[in-house]
mmCIF file of C-alpha atoms and ligand atoms in Angstrom:
data_model
loop_
_atom_site.group_PDB
_atom_site.id
_atom_site.type_symbol
_atom_site.label_atom_id
_atom_site.label_comp_id
_atom_site.label_asym_id
_atom_site.label_seq_id
_atom_site.Cartn_x
_atom_site.Cartn_y
_atom_site.Cartn_z
ATOM 1 C CA MET A 1 0.000 0.000 0.000
ATOM 2 C CA ARG A 2 1.277 3.471 -0.879
ATOM 3 C CA THR A 3 1.077 6.000 1.966
ATOM 4 C CA LEU A 4 0.004 9.470 0.872
ATOM 5 C CA ILE A 5 1.578 12.243 2.957
ATOM 6 C CA THR A 6 -0.521 15.388 2.656
ATOM 7 C CA SER A 7 -1.159 18.791 4.242
ATOM 8 C CA SER A 8 -4.763 18.771 3.001
ATOM 9 C CA TYR A 9 -7.202 17.986 5.817
ATOM 10 C CA ARG A 10 -9.937 17.712 3.175
ATOM 11 C CA THR A 11 -8.136 14.920 1.304
ATOM 12 C CA ALA A 12 -7.482 13.133 4.612
ATOM 13 C CA ALA A 13 -11.150 13.488 5.661
ATOM 14 C CA GLU A 14 -12.311 12.177 2.283
ATOM 15 C CA LEU A 15 -10.232 9.021 2.722
ATOM 16 C CA LEU A 16 -11.583 8.555 6.254
ATOM 17 C CA GLY A 17 -15.090 8.905 4.789
ATOM 18 C CA LYS A 18 -14.299 5.885 2.605
ATOM 19 C CA ASN A 19 -13.514 3.827 5.714
ATOM 20 C CA HIS A 20 -9.730 4.165 5.432
ATOM 21 C CA PRO A 21 -7.605 4.822 8.550
ATOM 22 C CA VAL A 22 -5.810 8.188 8.499
ATOM 23 C CA ALA A 23 -3.023 9.518 10.746
ATOM 24 C CA PHE A 24 -3.444 13.116 11.937
ATOM 25 C CA PRO A 25 -1.663 15.564 14.252
ATOM 26 C CA THR A 26 -2.944 16.519 17.705
ATOM 27 C CA GLU A 27 -1.390 18.487 20.580
ATOM 28 C CA THR A 28 -0.696 15.300 22.593
ATOM 29 C CA VAL A 29 0.712 12.856 19.983
ATOM 30 C CA TYR A 30 -0.263 11.909 16.405
ATOM 31 C CA GLY A 31 -3.413 9.766 16.197
ATOM 32 C CA LEU A 32 -4.505 7.041 13.771
ATOM 33 C CA GLY A 33 -8.173 7.730 13.112
ATOM 34 C CA ALA A 34 -11.192 5.908 11.684
ATOM 35 C CA ASN A 35 -14.970 6.502 11.666
ATOM 36 C CA ALA A 36 -16.067 5.410 15.170
ATOM 37 C CA PHE A 37 -19.492 4.326 13.852
ATOM 38 C CA GLU A 38 -18.025 1.839 11.334
ATOM 39 C CA SER A 39 -16.593 -1.438 12.638
ATOM 40 C CA ASP A 40 -14.973 -2.215 9.261
ATOM 41 C CA ALA A 41 -13.003 1.019 9.435
ATOM 42 C CA VAL A 42 -12.060 0.635 13.119
ATOM 43 C CA LYS A 43 -10.800 -2.910 12.525
ATOM 44 C CA LYS A 44 -8.146 -1.501 10.170
ATOM 45 C CA ILE A 45 -6.615 0.547 12.999
ATOM 46 C CA PHE A 46 -5.972 -2.571 15.080
ATOM 47 C CA THR A 47 -4.467 -4.342 12.064
ATOM 48 C CA ALA A 48 -2.194 -1.430 11.068
ATOM 49 C CA LYS A 49 -0.878 -0.953 14.622
ATOM 50 C CA GLY A 50 -0.808 -4.584 15.691
ATOM 51 C CA ARG A 51 -2.863 -3.457 18.691
ATOM 52 C CA PRO A 52 -4.523 -6.025 20.996
ATOM 53 C CA SER A 53 -8.277 -5.882 20.388
ATOM 54 C CA ASP A 54 -9.107 -5.675 24.117
ATOM 55 C CA ASN A 55 -7.500 -2.228 24.384
ATOM 56 C CA PRO A 56 -10.184 0.408 23.691
ATOM 57 C CA LEU A 57 -9.704 3.532 21.562
ATOM 58 C CA ILE A 58 -10.367 7.156 22.440
ATOM 59 C CA VAL A 59 -13.003 8.897 20.320
ATOM 60 C CA HIS A 60 -12.136 12.385 19.073
ATOM 61 C CA VAL A 61 -14.619 15.090 18.127
ATOM 62 C CA GLY A 62 -14.143 18.658 16.882
ATOM 63 C CA SER A 63 -16.413 20.468 19.318
ATOM 64 C CA ARG A 64 -18.642 20.214 22.365
ATOM 65 C CA GLU A 65 -21.786 19.957 20.171
ATOM 66 C CA ASP A 66 -20.515 16.633 18.795
ATOM 67 C CA VAL A 67 -20.111 14.962 22.217
ATOM 68 C CA PRO A 68 -23.750 13.702 22.464
ATOM 69 C CA SER A 69 -23.192 11.553 19.352
ATOM 70 C CA VAL A 70 -20.540 9.603 21.303
ATOM 71 C CA ILE A 71 -21.943 9.295 24.840
ATOM 72 C CA SER A 72 -25.361 8.663 26.391
ATOM 73 C CA SER A 73 -25.078 10.693 29.621
ATOM 74 C CA MET A 74 -22.671 12.891 31.557
ATOM 75 C CA PRO A 75 -22.554 13.742 35.294
ATOM 76 C CA VAL A 76 -22.396 17.413 36.300
ATOM 77 C CA TYR A 77 -18.767 17.134 37.488
ATOM 78 C CA ALA A 78 -17.735 15.821 34.038
ATOM 79 C CA GLU A 79 -19.362 18.830 32.401
ATOM 80 C CA ARG A 80 -17.331 21.076 34.687
ATOM 81 C CA LEU A 81 -14.101 19.262 33.729
ATOM 82 C CA PHE A 82 -14.972 19.515 30.048
ATOM 83 C CA ASP A 83 -15.767 23.246 30.442
ATOM 84 C CA ALA A 84 -12.433 23.841 32.153
ATOM 85 C CA PHE A 85 -10.091 21.720 29.980
ATOM 86 C CA SER A 86 -11.681 21.099 26.575
ATOM 87 C CA PRO A 87 -10.466 21.444 23.962
ATOM 88 C CA GLY A 88 -7.311 19.960 25.465
ATOM 89 C CA PRO A 89 -5.406 16.824 26.538
ATOM 90 C CA LEU A 90 -8.267 15.420 28.640
ATOM 91 C CA THR A 91 -10.244 12.225 27.863
ATOM 92 C CA LEU A 92 -13.428 11.565 29.812
ATOM 93 C CA VAL A 93 -14.728 7.991 30.118
ATOM 94 C CA LEU A 94 -18.544 8.053 30.014
ATOM 95 C CA PRO A 95 -21.453 5.706 29.171
ATOM 96 C CA LYS A 96 -21.333 5.054 25.442
ATOM 97 C CA ASN A 97 -23.831 5.954 22.749
ATOM 98 C CA LYS A 98 -25.310 2.943 20.890
ATOM 99 C CA ARG A 99 -23.937 4.064 17.524
ATOM 100 C CA ILE A 100 -20.289 3.740 18.598
ATOM 101 C CA SER A 101 -18.806 0.490 17.268
ATOM 102 C CA PRO A 102 -18.175 -2.139 19.981
ATOM 103 C CA LEU A 103 -14.670 -2.551 18.525
ATOM 104 C CA VAL A 104 -13.860 1.016 19.630
ATOM 105 C CA THR A 105 -14.658 0.274 23.261
ATOM 106 C CA ALA A 106 -13.412 -3.339 23.242
ATOM 107 C CA GLY A 107 -16.926 -4.383 24.270
ATOM 108 C CA LEU A 108 -17.083 -2.018 27.277
ATOM 109 C CA LYS A 109 -20.262 -0.017 27.968
ATOM 110 C CA THR A 110 -18.167 3.118 28.347
ATOM 111 C CA VAL A 111 -16.279 5.257 25.850
ATOM 112 C CA GLY A 112 -13.393 7.726 26.165
ATOM 113 C CA VAL A 113 -14.077 11.073 24.453
ATOM 114 C CA ARG A 114 -11.731 13.996 23.776
ATOM 115 C CA ILE A 115 -11.665 17.308 21.894
ATOM 116 C CA PRO A 116 -8.087 18.011 20.703
ATOM 117 C CA ASP A 117 -6.743 21.540 21.097
ATOM 118 C CA HIS A 118 -5.107 21.649 17.686
ATOM 119 C CA ARG A 119 -6.021 23.779 14.661
ATOM 120 C CA VAL A 120 -5.401 21.090 11.999
ATOM 121 C CA ALA A 121 -7.031 18.331 14.082
ATOM 122 C CA GLN A 122 -10.163 20.435 14.570
ATOM 123 C CA LYS A 123 -10.446 21.264 10.850
ATOM 124 C CA PHE A 124 -9.912 17.604 9.993
ATOM 125 C CA LEU A 125 -12.486 16.384 12.541
ATOM 126 C CA LYS A 126 -15.072 18.939 11.363
ATOM 127 C CA ALA A 127 -14.488 17.872 7.742
ATOM 128 C CA CYS A 128 -14.913 14.199 8.752
ATOM 129 C CA GLY A 129 -18.351 14.994 10.210
ATOM 130 C CA VAL A 130 -18.311 11.804 12.330
ATOM 131 C CA PRO A 131 -16.616 10.939 15.642
ATOM 132 C CA VAL A 132 -13.107 9.632 14.980
ATOM 133 C CA ALA A 133 -11.726 6.732 17.032
ATOM 134 C CA ALA A 134 -7.965 7.149 17.298
ATOM 135 C CA PRO A 135 -5.160 5.584 19.292
ATOM 136 C CA SER A 136 -1.611 6.875 18.898
ATOM 137 C CA ALA A 137 -0.306 6.390 15.333
ATOM 138 C CA ASN A 138 2.601 4.078 16.171
ATOM 139 C CA LEU A 139 3.192 0.345 16.030
ATOM 140 C CA SER A 140 1.823 -1.142 19.243
ATOM 141 C CA GLY A 141 4.458 -1.032 21.998
ATOM 142 C CA SER A 142 6.784 1.536 20.425
ATOM 143 C CA PRO A 143 7.031 5.176 21.612
ATOM 144 C CA SER A 144 4.060 7.332 20.575
ATOM 145 C CA PRO A 145 4.788 9.532 17.514
ATOM 146 C CA THR A 146 5.138 13.248 18.147
ATOM 147 C CA THR A 147 6.087 14.114 14.519
ATOM 148 C CA TRP A 148 4.678 13.026 11.153
ATOM 149 C CA GLN A 149 8.092 11.553 10.341
ATOM 150 C CA ALA A 150 7.748 9.219 13.345
ATOM 151 C CA VAL A 151 4.349 8.087 12.026
ATOM 152 C CA ARG A 152 5.934 7.401 8.633
ATOM 153 C CA GLN A 153 8.736 5.433 10.270
ATOM 154 C CA ASP A 154 6.245 3.058 11.928
ATOM 155 C CA LEU A 155 3.303 2.939 9.511
ATOM 156 C CA ASN A 156 4.608 3.698 6.011
ATOM 157 C CA GLY A 157 3.005 1.150 3.655
ATOM 158 C CA ARG A 158 0.537 0.059 6.389
ATOM 159 C CA ILE A 159 -1.909 2.997 6.165
ATOM 160 C CA PRO A 160 -3.152 4.988 3.131
ATOM 161 C CA CYS A 161 -2.628 8.541 4.474
ATOM 162 C CA ILE A 162 -0.708 10.742 6.928
ATOM 163 C CA LEU A 163 -2.025 14.279 7.474
ATOM 164 C CA LYS A 164 1.074 16.386 8.126
ATOM 165 C CA GLY A 165 1.377 18.946 10.906
ATOM 166 C CA ASP A 166 3.870 20.424 13.362
ATOM 167 C CA PRO A 167 5.510 18.405 16.149
ATOM 168 C CA SER A 168 3.042 17.766 19.006
ATOM 169 C CA ARG A 169 3.131 20.519 21.640
ATOM 170 C CA VAL A 170 2.447 18.336 24.727
ATOM 171 C CA GLY A 171 4.339 15.223 23.588
ATOM 172 C CA LEU A 172 2.556 12.813 26.015
ATOM 173 C CA GLU A 173 -0.935 11.343 25.727
ATOM 174 C CA SER A 174 -4.097 12.773 27.254
ATOM 175 C CA THR A 175 -5.183 12.293 30.864
ATOM 176 C CA VAL A 176 -7.880 9.587 30.936
ATOM 177 C CA VAL A 177 -10.502 10.221 33.641
ATOM 178 C CA ASP A 178 -13.227 7.750 34.566
ATOM 179 C CA CYS A 179 -16.440 9.756 35.008
ATOM 180 C CA THR A 180 -18.823 6.851 35.642
ATOM 181 C CA GLY A 181 -18.652 6.952 39.469
ATOM 182 C CA ALA A 182 -19.509 9.500 42.162
ATOM 183 C CA SER A 183 -16.282 11.422 41.551
ATOM 184 C CA PRO A 184 -13.534 11.519 38.884
ATOM 185 C CA VAL A 185 -10.812 8.859 38.891
ATOM 186 C CA ILE A 186 -7.622 9.263 36.841
ATOM 187 C CA LEU A 187 -6.996 6.029 34.904
ATOM 188 C CA ARG A 188 -3.970 7.367 33.054
ATOM 189 C CA ALA A 189 -1.900 10.449 33.918
ATOM 190 C CA GLY A 190 -1.380 12.839 31.005
ATOM 191 C CA GLY A 191 -1.342 16.389 29.703
ATOM 192 C CA ILE A 192 -3.843 17.764 32.259
ATOM 193 C CA THR A 193 -2.428 17.372 35.757
ATOM 194 C CA LEU A 194 -4.018 15.936 38.922
ATOM 195 C CA GLU A 195 -3.587 19.353 40.545
ATOM 196 C CA GLU A 196 -5.423 21.079 37.670
ATOM 197 C CA LEU A 197 -8.312 18.583 37.849
ATOM 198 C CA ARG A 198 -8.541 18.999 41.647
ATOM 199 C CA GLY A 199 -8.716 22.762 41.129
ATOM 200 C CA ILE A 200 -12.111 22.142 39.467
ATOM 201 C CA VAL A 201 -13.302 18.936 41.228
ATOM 202 C CA PRO A 202 -11.390 18.572 44.545
ATOM 203 C CA SER A 203 -12.470 14.920 45.047
ATOM 204 C CA THR A 204 -10.546 13.767 41.909
ATOM 205 C CA ARG A 205 -8.283 10.838 42.757
ATOM 206 C CA LEU A 206 -5.750 8.529 41.163
ATOM 207 C CA HIS A 207 -6.767 4.958 40.334
ATOM 208 C CA LYS A 208 -4.835 2.412 42.360
ATOM 209 C CA GLN A 209 -3.854 -0.247 39.878
ATOM 210 C CA GLN A 210 -4.518 -3.801 40.997
ATOM 211 C CA THR A 211 -2.480 -6.426 39.210
ATOM 212 C CA ASN A 212 -4.402 -8.334 36.557
ATOM 213 C CA VAL A 213 -7.610 -6.342 37.037
ATOM 214 C CA PRO A 214 -6.939 -3.244 34.970
ATOM 215 C CA LYS A 215 -9.746 -0.691 35.055
ATOM 216 C CA SER A 216 -8.319 0.859 31.903
ATOM 217 C CA PRO A 217 -7.389 -2.113 29.703
ATOM 218 C CA GLY A 218 -4.406 -0.260 28.211
ATOM 219 C CA MET A 219 -2.725 -0.307 31.629
ATOM 220 C CA LYS A 220 -1.654 -3.921 31.385
ATOM 221 C CA TYR A 221 0.339 -3.616 28.165
ATOM 222 C CA ARG A 222 3.977 -2.727 27.755
ATOM 223 C CA HIS A 223 4.164 0.700 26.192
ATOM 224 C CA TYR A 224 6.297 3.483 24.880
ATOM 225 C CA SER A 225 9.474 1.399 24.663
ATOM 226 C CA PRO A 226 12.487 2.211 22.515
ATOM 227 C CA LEU A 227 14.743 -0.657 21.402
ATOM 228 C CA ALA A 228 17.412 0.544 23.856
ATOM 229 C CA TYR A 229 17.291 -0.364 27.552
ATOM 230 C CA VAL A 230 15.903 2.477 29.641
ATOM 231 C CA PHE A 231 17.274 3.148 33.139
ATOM 232 C CA ILE A 232 15.897 5.654 35.618
ATOM 233 C CA VAL A 233 18.617 7.556 37.487
ATOM 234 C CA SER A 234 18.465 10.303 40.091
ATOM 235 C CA SER A 235 21.455 12.141 38.603
ATOM 236 C CA MET A 236 24.104 11.903 35.883
ATOM 237 C CA GLU A 237 26.549 10.640 38.518
ATOM 238 C CA GLU A 238 24.724 7.289 38.495
ATOM 239 C CA THR A 239 25.418 6.702 34.808
ATOM 240 C CA VAL A 240 28.246 5.141 32.809
ATOM 241 C CA PRO A 241 28.841 7.737 30.076
ATOM 242 C CA MET A 242 29.884 6.210 26.755
ATOM 243 C CA LYS A 243 29.174 6.571 23.041
ATOM 244 C CA SER A 244 26.562 3.803 23.032
ATOM 245 C CA ALA A 245 24.612 5.435 25.887
ATOM 246 C CA ALA A 246 22.290 8.450 25.995
ATOM 247 C CA TYR A 247 20.997 10.784 28.671
ATOM 248 C CA ILE A 248 17.838 12.863 28.986
ATOM 249 C CA GLY A 249 16.947 14.967 31.994
ATOM 250 C CA LEU A 250 17.017 18.372 33.637
ATOM 251 C CA HIS A 251 20.567 18.524 35.006
ATOM 252 C CA THR A 252 23.989 17.948 33.551
ATOM 253 C CA THR A 253 27.441 17.152 34.927
ATOM 254 C CA ARG A 254 30.388 18.710 33.145
ATOM 255 C CA GLY A 255 32.556 16.309 31.200
ATOM 256 C CA ALA A 256 30.159 13.388 30.852
ATOM 257 C CA SER A 257 30.131 12.275 27.226
ATOM 258 C CA PHE A 258 27.236 10.340 25.732
ATOM 259 C CA GLY A 259 26.283 9.309 22.198
ATOM 260 C CA ALA A 260 23.214 11.517 22.599
ATOM 261 C CA LYS A 261 22.252 13.971 25.310
ATOM 262 C CA ARG A 262 19.216 16.177 25.924
ATOM 263 C CA ILE A 263 19.086 18.591 28.841
ATOM 264 C CA CYS A 264 15.628 20.132 29.171
ATOM 265 C CA ARG A 265 14.774 23.462 30.805
ATOM 266 C CA ASN A 266 11.834 22.066 32.779
ATOM 267 C CA GLU A 267 9.480 19.073 33.100
ATOM 268 C CA LYS A 268 7.170 20.369 30.372
ATOM 269 C CA GLU A 269 10.011 20.456 27.859
ATOM 270 C CA TYR A 270 11.185 17.036 29.096
ATOM 271 C CA ALA A 271 7.679 15.627 28.425
ATOM 272 C CA ARG A 272 7.608 17.152 24.944
ATOM 273 C CA ALA A 273 11.058 15.753 24.080
ATOM 274 C CA LEU A 274 10.924 12.241 25.591
ATOM 275 C CA PHE A 275 9.353 10.093 22.852
ATOM 276 C CA ARG A 276 11.214 11.901 20.064
ATOM 277 C CA PHE A 277 14.486 11.387 21.941
ATOM 278 C CA PHE A 278 13.739 7.653 22.302
ATOM 279 C CA ARG A 279 13.256 7.381 18.537
ATOM 280 C CA GLU A 280 16.391 9.409 17.757
ATOM 281 C CA CYS A 281 18.421 7.151 20.064
ATOM 282 C CA ASP A 282 17.097 4.020 18.318
ATOM 283 C CA ALA A 283 17.935 5.488 14.897
ATOM 284 C CA GLN A 284 21.489 6.090 16.147
ATOM 285 C CA GLY A 285 21.893 2.561 17.505
ATOM 286 C CA ILE A 286 22.121 3.683 21.155
ATOM 287 C CA GLN A 287 22.011 0.691 23.555
ATOM 288 C CA THR A 288 21.209 2.360 26.880
ATOM 289 C CA ILE A 289 19.109 5.427 27.661
ATOM 290 C CA TYR A 290 19.380 7.032 31.100
ATOM 291 C CA CYS A 291 16.341 9.073 32.106
ATOM 292 C CA GLU A 292 16.642 11.458 35.034
ATOM 293 C CA GLN A 293 13.921 10.984 37.619
ATOM 294 C CA VAL A 294 11.710 14.015 38.324
ATOM 295 C CA SER A 295 9.247 14.769 41.089
ATOM 296 C CA GLU A 296 5.810 13.221 40.463
ATOM 297 C CA SER A 297 3.880 16.469 40.650
ATOM 298 C CA GLY A 298 2.338 18.442 37.809
ATOM 299 C CA ILE A 299 3.282 16.986 34.421
ATOM 300 C CA GLY A 300 6.005 15.008 36.291
ATOM 301 C CA LEU A 301 3.376 12.371 37.197
ATOM 302 C CA ALA A 302 2.634 11.539 33.535
ATOM 303 C CA LEU A 303 6.292 11.860 32.564
ATOM 304 C CA MET A 304 7.447 9.357 35.215
ATOM 305 C CA ASP A 305 4.578 6.998 34.271
ATOM 306 C CA ARG A 306 5.813 6.864 30.655
ATOM 307 C CA ILE A 307 9.479 6.541 31.661
ATOM 308 C CA ARG A 308 8.664 3.723 34.093
ATOM 309 C CA LYS A 309 6.678 1.876 31.405
ATOM 310 C CA ALA A 310 9.545 2.302 28.938
ATOM 311 C CA ALA A 311 11.976 0.934 31.552
ATOM 312 C CA TRP A 312 9.720 -2.020 32.334
ATOM 313 C CA GLN A 313 11.530 -4.797 30.450
HETATM 314 P P1 AMP B 1 -3.996 5.299 23.365
HETATM 315 O O1 AMP B 1 -5.066 5.815 22.498
HETATM 316 O O2 AMP B 1 -3.091 4.304 22.717
HETATM 317 O O3 AMP B 1 -3.247 6.438 23.990
HETATM 318 O O4 AMP B 1 -4.720 4.523 24.555
HETATM 319 C C1 AMP B 1 -5.953 4.939 25.087
HETATM 320 C C2 AMP B 1 -5.996 4.674 26.571
HETATM 321 O O5 AMP B 1 -7.316 5.008 27.065
HETATM 322 C C3 AMP B 1 -5.747 3.228 26.918
HETATM 323 O O6 AMP B 1 -4.998 3.141 28.115
HETATM 324 C C4 AMP B 1 -7.165 2.703 27.105
HETATM 325 O O7 AMP B 1 -7.195 1.549 27.918
HETATM 326 C C5 AMP B 1 -7.881 3.884 27.723
HETATM 327 N N1 AMP B 1 -9.336 3.854 27.454
HETATM 328 C C6 AMP B 1 -9.952 4.128 26.285
HETATM 329 N N2 AMP B 1 -11.292 3.922 26.394
HETATM 330 C C7 AMP B 1 -11.519 3.517 27.662
HETATM 331 C C8 AMP B 1 -12.691 3.120 28.382
HETATM 332 N N3 AMP B 1 -13.886 3.107 27.818
HETATM 333 N N4 AMP B 1 -12.546 2.745 29.675
HETATM 334 C C9 AMP B 1 -11.331 2.750 30.253
HETATM 335 N N5 AMP B 1 -10.181 3.101 29.615
HETATM 336 C C10 AMP B 1 -10.267 3.473 28.344
HETATM 337 MG MG1 MG B 2 -0.830 4.457 22.334
#
């Protein structure tokens, strides 16, 4: 299959309308989208990515008016979260609308819905005119793509179209919040922080993962891993600097020489850079990537979650 790489959201939306999967940019990471009402189209996402079919997909819409076509009800606290953080990197899990394909939700009665805060994504979604189910546009298990080139690296020849855009601004996936109970529960940390959510709904809490009983099915899979071994270190002093090793973090020690090194100004920049750095290291044949540990507050919670999953061999 030839993969068309285009800047035309209209062309991309036309292909999606013919039940083809299409990769598109968002502020979190690039997504691989298909019409969420059409099982035949959704099936192609799982095939292209090699994604396990029991891992549900997030449904993306262009605006608040489109949300009722995806869900069947919404508690008042979820409306307040949506008002505060949408469009943005926040996915709310709510009771699903009947029209959504069961493949999207892996048979669950709930669906994750999100409005991306991204100019091209919004134009594309509006042109599609249907809710778009979209996981990250990478091969299952590899780091999520934050550039269209990363999508091409993983899915060239496996999907018919990549809609081009700028590198993703957030660089980590959305925060997934279960809104089916009495108060919000974070199933996956992401671009909107626990502190920000608590600023709107103070009772918001983190889900305590129990082994083998994942509330969010995606939790049980290995994720975000480069080919290199990832080690978490508290400072550069804990590393063995050499050409086949790489370092990413906030602090540097003079003299240490690595094959690749990225010192970020703050946690936000670290989050934006992480997945791209993983891919660059793999392309360079790096064997070991040292990631500096950061405090698990603010975006640091999502950042450490992704680093830990990448280090989980
Ligand atoms: P991805 O799109 O690859 O970033 O993964 C989406 C994440 O959202 C996975 O961890 C899913 O398990 C989770 N998710 C999507 N829909 C639901 C749902 N209905 N209930 C719980 N978790 C969900
Ligand atoms: Mg993913």
